[in-house]
């Protein structure tokens, strides 16, 4: 019990001294995660859409060559950035650019670090999203495309008005996944000196060695952020699905025109009177 | 020749080594209601999909008012907007309401303004008895209702020809009637229709031209009285007798 009491006082002490630093860390984490997720989605959207441009044998060879080339480039991008750790990608970009340009192009100062972090996380998210978007697009029933083509829509019109609205709805869970992953994984950006929530923890415990109490604050902080993100995305999904009810504007005159045929003297074929009628009549099996 | 809308010449289609259509020739004139009948797998649907360029024919020509639509560089979307299609599986846009399904093509393809498109769509939705459901999404409708909306969507584009690909095959028996009623009405108004169907009564009573297909070729064609009343080929007799007995 006294351990718990000690933990509470330690956390209280940390919070009293460093609450500003923690909150700035949370703020930086959130800004980076939101911005990079949005940028990543945009990259993924462009890649996914370019990747699914139909390529038929009747197209001109030039068009087919460029489509193939495009697909190869996107494939390489996805495989490289999905297949390497984000920590290393950060190091590559942050130290690689000045290395190759003899310092002419470098990420200098605070804004440089922000730019590098944003680029790395966006590109990384984009690689995952490219595959999610492609999956979202090809998961839509081909009948939707055929229906659109049959009324004369072009590929672009079909994508904009029919396929993408449905595909985007289907990949919202993936976007949510990536956002939550980004909230957590932006923590590796400490390698290039980006001060987000986790880097704040490293800085603070470096001074007072209160490793565990600070880690508790971090845990609670991260979980709060991710839970809020989850709830927000669920709400968005619900909103996009729309209402399950609809209003009839008036009566449907054709529905059940076969099922409820009613003979003037026999009423409907289902009620008692008509059964009796048929029995007397004898001409039908009743 | 003036009344000819579509002329299909020596049309063939192969999927890999499997030849589905062989040397198909026939003509669709204004006001024709042509029924294409035949066993499953005889190439009926593929023929219809070739006509709408949803499949690329392997060889042959499809002339639309004398223009070869199979030629490279032909504007397929513009052509398709004149040739409506109703699918077996409805293919309504799931992300739109019934009304928007019937408007989107008019606004985006025919470049009509929204109000004009809405009035035009309502006209056809009323005709198929779906006007009460304009605010519903496709997932909230029954199969027969979806198919009636699909017919209205195709009609709203004011097509010259309407292609029906087994429009009642995916429906429960009690819903077949409502769709056939709509199609009968269209035929009576002089709509040019090309119908792939298993509804023999419809083919016999409503169409003025019947095409019987068997393993990728047109086996027999003619007026319904001839094909149904007095089939010349043995294959046609066998096929039709299966329906009479059931």
XYZ file of C-alpha atoms in Angstrom:
532
model
C 0.000 0.000 0.000
C 2.785 2.406 0.929
C 4.407 1.650 -2.476
C 1.257 2.861 -4.169
C 1.165 5.928 -1.978
C 4.814 6.596 -2.905
C 3.953 6.219 -6.594
C 1.125 8.737 -6.262
C 3.390 11.281 -4.530
C 6.132 10.720 -7.127
C 3.697 11.249 -9.986
C 2.356 14.314 -8.203
C 5.897 15.654 -7.849
C 6.648 15.018 -11.558
C 3.401 16.594 -12.675
C 3.911 19.664 -10.449
C 7.353 20.288 -11.940
C 6.999 19.117 -15.535
C 3.315 19.249 -16.486
C 4.119 21.916 -19.068
C 6.783 19.717 -20.688
C 4.483 16.680 -20.768
C 1.650 18.670 -22.307
C 3.955 20.176 -24.939
C 5.105 16.613 -25.698
C 1.514 15.454 -26.130
C 0.814 18.447 -28.331
C 3.822 17.730 -30.563
C 2.922 14.051 -30.783
C -0.639 14.873 -31.789
C 0.297 17.506 -34.357
C 2.863 15.208 -35.963
C 0.496 12.191 -35.925
C -2.447 14.094 -37.384
C -0.417 15.899 -40.036
C 1.516 12.798 -41.065
C -1.618 10.627 -41.164
C -3.379 13.151 -43.394
C -0.366 13.530 -45.680
C 0.141 9.760 -45.681
C -3.485 9.183 -46.635
C -3.109 11.614 -49.502
C 0.023 9.834 -50.737
C -1.697 6.469 -50.321
C -4.794 7.682 -52.133
C -2.806 8.923 -55.113
C -0.744 5.712 -55.261
C -3.788 3.481 -54.844
C -5.761 5.269 -57.553
C -2.832 5.351 -60.001
C -2.199 1.688 -59.286
C -5.723 0.647 -60.277
C -6.000 2.488 -63.603
C -7.260 -0.241 -65.929
C -4.805 -1.367 -68.567
C -6.463 -3.226 -71.416
C -4.727 -4.858 -74.372
C -6.574 -2.504 -76.719
C -4.838 0.560 -75.242
C -1.941 2.142 -77.095
C 1.525 0.693 -76.312
C 2.737 4.059 -74.957
C -0.090 4.224 -72.423
C 0.504 0.621 -71.425
C 4.236 1.243 -70.963
C 3.643 4.232 -68.687
C 1.033 2.392 -66.646
C 3.401 -0.537 -66.143
C 6.234 1.833 -65.200
C 3.973 3.614 -62.727
C 2.999 0.348 -61.098
C 6.642 -0.734 -60.773
C 7.623 2.587 -59.153
C 4.758 2.430 -56.660
C 5.585 -1.196 -55.906
C 9.216 -0.327 -55.117
C 8.151 2.595 -52.911
C 5.713 0.446 -50.960
C 8.131 -2.453 -50.482
C 11.046 -0.243 -49.362
C 9.166 1.901 -46.874
C 6.968 -0.877 -45.559
C 9.914 -3.223 -45.249
C 12.360 -1.090 -43.222
C 12.087 0.296 -39.663
C 10.905 3.887 -39.404
C 13.781 4.701 -37.002
C 16.264 3.862 -39.755
C 14.273 5.761 -42.381
C 14.473 8.823 -40.127
C 18.232 8.453 -39.781
C 18.616 7.886 -43.531
C 16.759 11.026 -44.486
C 17.967 13.274 -41.674
C 21.670 12.415 -42.022
C 21.660 11.143 -45.590
C 20.704 14.365 -47.323
C 23.498 16.502 -45.784
C 25.952 13.614 -46.319
C 25.312 13.488 -50.054
C 25.024 17.224 -50.581
C 28.018 18.137 -48.364
C 25.696 19.935 -45.981
C 24.143 22.111 -48.691
C 20.766 20.527 -48.096
C 20.212 19.819 -44.435
C 17.448 19.866 -41.877
C 18.608 22.755 -39.721
C 17.155 23.881 -36.410
C 13.769 23.140 -34.934
C 11.872 23.626 -38.195
C 14.311 21.266 -39.918
C 13.633 18.556 -37.372
C 9.891 19.067 -37.742
C 10.153 18.868 -41.523
C 12.252 15.690 -41.398
C 9.896 14.015 -38.910
C 6.842 14.958 -40.951
C 8.385 13.682 -44.176
C 9.482 10.365 -42.685
C 6.194 9.557 -40.939
C 4.116 10.695 -43.945
C 6.080 8.624 -46.427
C 5.928 5.636 -44.129
C 2.160 5.970 -43.615
C 1.716 6.517 -47.358
C 3.356 3.165 -48.103
C 0.874 1.340 -45.886
C -2.079 3.402 -47.097
C -1.216 2.775 -50.767
C -1.898 -0.906 -50.199
C -5.008 -0.216 -48.103
C -6.473 2.060 -50.760
C -5.683 -0.431 -53.522
C -7.362 -3.139 -51.447
C -10.335 -0.848 -50.807
C -10.753 -0.180 -54.499
C -10.494 -3.768 -55.687
C -12.829 -4.928 -52.920
C -15.720 -2.984 -54.477
C -17.970 -5.285 -56.510
C -16.993 -5.090 -60.222
C -20.723 -4.728 -60.881
C -20.505 -1.166 -59.550
C -17.941 -0.303 -62.218
C -19.992 -2.029 -64.901
C -23.134 -0.194 -63.828
C -21.278 3.104 -64.097
C -19.700 2.233 -67.436
C -23.067 1.134 -68.795
C -24.520 4.619 -68.360
C -21.518 6.097 -70.140
C -19.300 7.201 -67.269
C -15.574 7.492 -67.936
C -13.022 5.837 -65.645
C -12.435 9.113 -63.773
C -16.164 9.747 -63.271
C -16.663 6.164 -62.122
C -13.860 6.485 -59.589
C -14.948 9.884 -58.251
C -18.682 9.302 -57.977
C -19.092 5.566 -57.451
C -15.978 3.657 -56.421
C -14.022 6.020 -54.172
C -16.933 6.988 -51.892
C -17.479 3.302 -51.196
C -13.788 2.407 -51.016
C -13.039 5.294 -48.632
C -15.806 4.162 -46.320
C -14.266 0.695 -46.286
C -10.735 1.897 -45.519
C -11.667 4.194 -42.620
C -10.787 1.417 -40.130
C -7.364 1.258 -41.825
C -6.945 5.017 -41.574
C -7.819 4.740 -37.886
C -5.274 1.961 -37.485
C -2.573 4.078 -39.058
C -3.468 7.109 -36.982
C -3.197 5.120 -33.764
C 0.046 3.526 -34.902
C 1.355 6.995 -35.715
C 0.458 8.370 -32.273
C 2.642 5.655 -30.769
C 5.350 5.261 -33.385
C 6.186 8.933 -33.702
C 8.070 8.185 -30.456
C 10.985 6.852 -32.521
C 11.540 10.351 -33.888
C 13.662 11.064 -30.789
C 16.605 9.720 -32.855
C 16.607 12.921 -34.881
C 15.962 15.087 -31.825
C 12.243 15.554 -32.242
C 10.767 16.307 -28.799
C 7.415 14.545 -28.633
C 5.696 12.841 -25.705
C 8.157 9.969 -25.270
C 11.224 12.176 -25.794
C 9.866 14.381 -23.006
C 9.936 11.342 -20.723
C 13.572 10.625 -21.658
C 14.539 14.212 -20.927
C 12.740 14.319 -17.585
C 13.953 10.999 -16.180
C 17.479 11.890 -17.260
C 17.362 14.579 -14.587
C 15.550 12.920 -11.654
C 15.715 9.169 -12.393
C 11.977 8.674 -11.608
C 11.732 6.116 -14.449
C 8.658 4.233 -13.367
C 6.381 7.101 -12.230
C 7.125 8.953 -15.445
C 6.401 5.798 -17.461
C 2.993 5.585 -15.749
C 2.214 9.121 -16.880
C 3.312 8.166 -20.414
C 1.157 5.023 -20.440
C -1.954 6.860 -19.285
C -1.243 9.680 -21.726
C -0.792 7.435 -24.767
C -3.815 5.307 -23.912
C -5.991 8.397 -23.516
C -4.898 9.673 -26.931
C -5.486 6.372 -28.708
C -8.859 5.766 -27.029
C -10.060 9.217 -28.020
C -8.900 8.537 -31.580
C -10.783 5.213 -31.622
C -14.021 6.778 -30.425
C -13.706 9.639 -32.872
C -13.234 7.293 -35.815
C -16.154 5.062 -34.797
C -18.346 8.152 -34.679
C -17.136 9.175 -38.133
C -17.919 5.706 -39.524
C -21.434 5.816 -38.116
C -21.979 9.261 -39.551
C -20.817 8.167 -43.011
C -23.162 5.169 -43.037
C -26.141 7.465 -42.697
C -29.571 6.730 -41.357
C -30.986 3.228 -41.669
C -34.498 4.575 -42.089
C -36.055 6.223 -45.082
C -39.376 7.893 -45.759
C -41.859 6.600 -48.297
C -43.016 9.464 -50.442
C -46.295 7.718 -51.347
C -47.581 4.202 -52.047
C -45.777 1.725 -54.286
C -48.309 0.710 -56.892
C -46.412 -2.211 -58.423
C -44.940 -4.049 -55.435
C -46.711 -7.340 -54.665
C -48.737 -6.995 -57.841
C -48.359 -10.757 -58.191
C -48.478 -11.880 -54.579
C -51.735 -10.266 -53.529
C -53.899 -10.748 -56.559
C -57.479 -10.460 -55.417
C -60.442 -11.887 -57.225
C -63.566 -9.748 -56.833
C -65.654 -12.520 -55.283
C -62.858 -14.617 -53.787
C -60.877 -11.813 -52.180
C -57.207 -12.770 -51.820
C -56.084 -16.345 -52.448
C -54.941 -16.577 -48.822
C -58.067 -15.929 -46.781
C -60.605 -18.466 -45.538
C -63.419 -17.390 -47.779
C -61.439 -18.033 -50.922
C -60.458 -21.518 -49.725
C -64.108 -22.419 -49.234
C -64.952 -20.994 -52.592
C -62.335 -23.176 -54.238
C -63.523 -26.280 -52.438
C -67.092 -25.792 -53.616
C -65.918 -24.908 -57.068
C -63.813 -28.072 -57.202
C -61.796 -26.880 -60.155
C -58.739 -25.963 -58.066
C -56.860 -27.871 -55.438
C -57.633 -26.050 -52.186
C -31.348 0.818 -93.674
C -32.446 4.007 -91.936
C -34.090 2.171 -89.100
C -31.081 0.006 -88.339
C -29.494 0.891 -85.004
C -27.092 -1.959 -84.420
C -25.563 -4.323 -86.894
C -23.428 -7.173 -85.624
C -21.119 -8.718 -88.166
C -19.050 -11.881 -87.767
C -18.659 -11.282 -84.046
C -16.424 -13.747 -82.207
C -15.176 -13.811 -78.654
C -12.697 -16.112 -76.958
C -11.612 -16.315 -73.349
C -8.156 -17.814 -73.755
C -8.561 -20.917 -75.862
C -12.250 -21.203 -75.062
C -14.348 -19.761 -77.861
C -17.597 -18.401 -76.433
C -19.054 -16.697 -79.499
C -18.584 -17.775 -83.101
C -19.391 -15.673 -86.103
C -22.509 -13.970 -84.767
C -24.537 -11.922 -87.272
C -27.693 -10.048 -86.544
C -29.355 -6.681 -86.746
C -31.351 -4.562 -84.318
C -33.769 -2.075 -85.882
C -35.720 0.701 -84.232
C -38.675 -0.641 -82.258
C -37.456 -4.227 -82.277
C -37.929 -6.300 -79.163
C -35.441 -9.110 -79.604
C -35.283 -11.982 -77.145
C -32.135 -14.063 -76.980
C -32.834 -17.479 -75.530
C -30.690 -20.538 -75.023
C -29.154 -22.785 -72.384
C -26.797 -21.410 -69.739
C -23.280 -21.096 -71.118
C -24.410 -20.690 -74.703
C -22.900 -17.198 -74.873
C -26.045 -15.075 -74.578
C -24.753 -12.811 -71.834
C -21.312 -12.530 -73.411
C -22.962 -11.390 -76.646
C -24.844 -8.678 -74.778
C -21.715 -7.607 -72.894
C -19.794 -7.414 -76.173
C -22.473 -5.170 -77.648
C -22.031 -2.773 -74.727
C -18.229 -3.146 -74.914
C -18.026 -4.494 -71.383
C -16.149 -7.308 -73.098
C -13.815 -6.700 -76.003
C -14.807 -8.877 -78.964
C -11.937 -10.959 -80.334
C -12.951 -10.280 -83.909
C -15.839 -8.963 -85.955
C -17.632 -5.660 -86.104
C -20.427 -3.967 -84.216
C -21.879 -1.137 -86.285
C -23.837 1.540 -84.440
C -25.533 3.662 -87.110
C -22.836 2.440 -89.460
C -19.940 3.308 -87.131
C -17.711 0.467 -85.984
C -17.628 0.687 -82.198
C -14.932 -1.968 -81.858
C -12.392 0.159 -83.724
C -9.418 1.406 -81.692
C -9.861 4.950 -80.401
C -13.645 4.808 -80.511
C -15.304 6.817 -77.742
C -16.800 3.944 -75.767
C -18.343 5.991 -72.898
C -20.286 8.209 -75.343
C -21.539 5.136 -77.194
C -22.572 3.415 -73.960
C -24.662 6.410 -72.946
C -26.877 5.673 -75.985
C -27.098 1.960 -75.246
C -28.594 1.300 -71.832
C -28.024 -1.900 -69.927
C -29.901 -3.646 -67.144
C -27.930 -6.314 -65.307
C -28.872 -9.566 -63.692
C -27.380 -8.348 -60.402
C -28.892 -4.815 -60.666
C -25.575 -3.009 -60.112
C -27.185 0.015 -58.526
C -24.707 2.423 -56.951
C -24.717 1.438 -53.298
C -23.512 4.823 -52.087
C -26.436 6.744 -53.561
C -30.165 6.972 -52.976
C -32.628 5.702 -55.566
C -33.091 9.204 -56.952
C -29.350 9.948 -57.138
C -28.828 6.657 -58.961
C -31.090 7.955 -61.708
C -29.658 11.488 -61.707
C -25.894 10.985 -61.609
C -25.586 9.756 -65.194
C -27.699 12.562 -66.597
C -25.714 15.219 -64.758
C -22.199 13.831 -65.207
C -22.474 12.212 -68.633
C -25.238 14.126 -70.413
C -24.307 17.396 -68.606
C -27.895 18.252 -67.747
C -28.583 20.568 -64.841
C -29.647 18.974 -61.617
C -33.259 20.121 -61.527
C -33.922 19.046 -65.101
C -32.338 15.666 -64.342
C -34.447 15.265 -61.218
C -37.709 15.904 -63.066
C -36.682 13.502 -65.817
C -35.656 10.824 -63.296
C -38.936 11.168 -61.410
C -40.860 10.628 -64.625
C -39.244 7.200 -65.099
C -39.268 6.280 -61.416
C -43.007 6.873 -61.472
C -43.331 4.742 -64.569
C -41.663 1.779 -62.822
C -43.592 2.441 -59.614
C -40.538 3.360 -57.558
C -41.329 7.035 -56.981
C -42.224 6.415 -53.301
C -38.720 5.066 -52.644
C -36.573 7.901 -53.984
C -34.906 8.441 -50.604
C -34.063 4.782 -50.000
C -30.609 3.280 -50.455
C -30.323 0.158 -52.651
C -29.544 -2.069 -49.634
C -32.992 -1.234 -48.235
C -34.884 -2.491 -51.304
C -36.067 -5.908 -52.435
C -34.633 -7.484 -55.575
C -37.625 -6.610 -57.724
C -37.569 -3.017 -56.529
C -33.829 -2.741 -57.226
C -34.325 -4.037 -60.737
C -37.103 -1.544 -61.390
C -34.805 1.268 -60.239
C -32.104 -0.120 -62.525
C -34.550 0.065 -65.437
C -35.433 3.650 -64.512
C -31.732 4.543 -64.273
C -31.112 3.164 -67.756
C -34.225 4.872 -69.181
C -33.324 8.240 -67.649
C -30.372 8.358 -70.046
C -32.838 8.278 -72.973
C -31.067 5.373 -74.661
C -31.791 4.281 -78.202
C -31.543 0.618 -77.282
C -31.953 -1.044 -73.919
C -30.058 -4.261 -73.239
C -31.402 -6.608 -70.566
C -29.045 -9.272 -69.241
C -31.303 -11.874 -67.589
C -33.156 -9.179 -65.649
C -35.303 -11.603 -63.687
C -32.894 -14.489 -63.063
C -31.733 -13.245 -59.669
C -35.237 -12.517 -58.405
C -37.574 -14.480 -56.180
C -40.522 -15.833 -58.164
C -43.012 -13.379 -56.674
C -40.876 -10.440 -57.820
C -40.442 -11.577 -61.417
C -43.908 -10.321 -62.276
C -43.315 -6.711 -61.305
C -40.196 -6.440 -63.468
C -41.794 -8.183 -66.445
C -44.785 -5.842 -66.155
C -42.440 -2.880 -66.497
C -40.676 -4.465 -69.479
C -43.976 -5.246 -71.206
C -44.975 -1.606 -70.776
C -41.722 -0.460 -72.370
C -42.145 -2.811 -75.309
C -45.688 -1.551 -75.854
C -44.372 2.014 -75.999
C -42.019 1.070 -78.812
C -38.722 0.955 -76.889
C -36.023 -0.921 -78.775
C -34.985 -3.773 -76.525
C -32.562 -6.669 -76.617
C -33.412 -9.141 -73.887
C -31.437 -12.164 -72.775
C -33.979 -14.201 -70.863
C -35.112 -17.536 -69.555
C -38.718 -16.306 -69.412
C -40.102 -18.156 -72.427
C -43.576 -16.666 -72.049
C -42.071 -13.188 -72.236
C -39.984 -14.086 -75.294
C -43.018 -15.570 -77.009
C -45.615 -12.929 -76.174
C -43.701 -9.662 -76.016
C -40.836 -9.855 -78.496
C -41.153 -9.630 -82.246
C -37.869 -11.399 -82.906
C -36.420 -14.433 -81.156
C -32.800 -15.584 -81.364
C -31.960 -19.063 -80.128
C -28.295 -19.509 -79.271
C -26.532 -22.797 -78.808
C -22.834 -23.199 -77.905
C -21.765 -19.790 -79.164
C -23.626 -19.651 -82.463
C -27.050 -18.420 -83.496
C -28.839 -21.686 -84.095
C -32.184 -20.319 -85.175
C -33.875 -16.950 -85.342
C -37.143 -15.531 -86.526
C -40.557 -14.366 -85.426
C -41.671 -15.870 -82.094
C -44.534 -17.751 -83.732
C -42.047 -19.529 -86.002
C -39.368 -20.287 -83.409
C -41.813 -21.386 -80.710
C -44.575 -22.792 -82.906
C -42.597 -24.461 -85.603
C -38.864 -24.762 -84.770
C -36.861 -25.969 -87.748
C -33.753 -27.210 -85.979
C -33.574 -30.269 -83.767
C -31.582 -28.353 -81.080
C -34.295 -25.720 -80.829
C -36.990 -28.368 -80.491
C -35.047 -30.132 -77.732
C -34.429 -26.882 -75.886
C -38.054 -25.772 -76.078
C -39.473 -29.154 -75.148
C -37.616 -28.962 -71.833
C -39.624 -25.842 -71.027
C -42.938 -27.266 -72.170
C -42.596 -30.304 -69.936
C -41.786 -28.327 -66.834
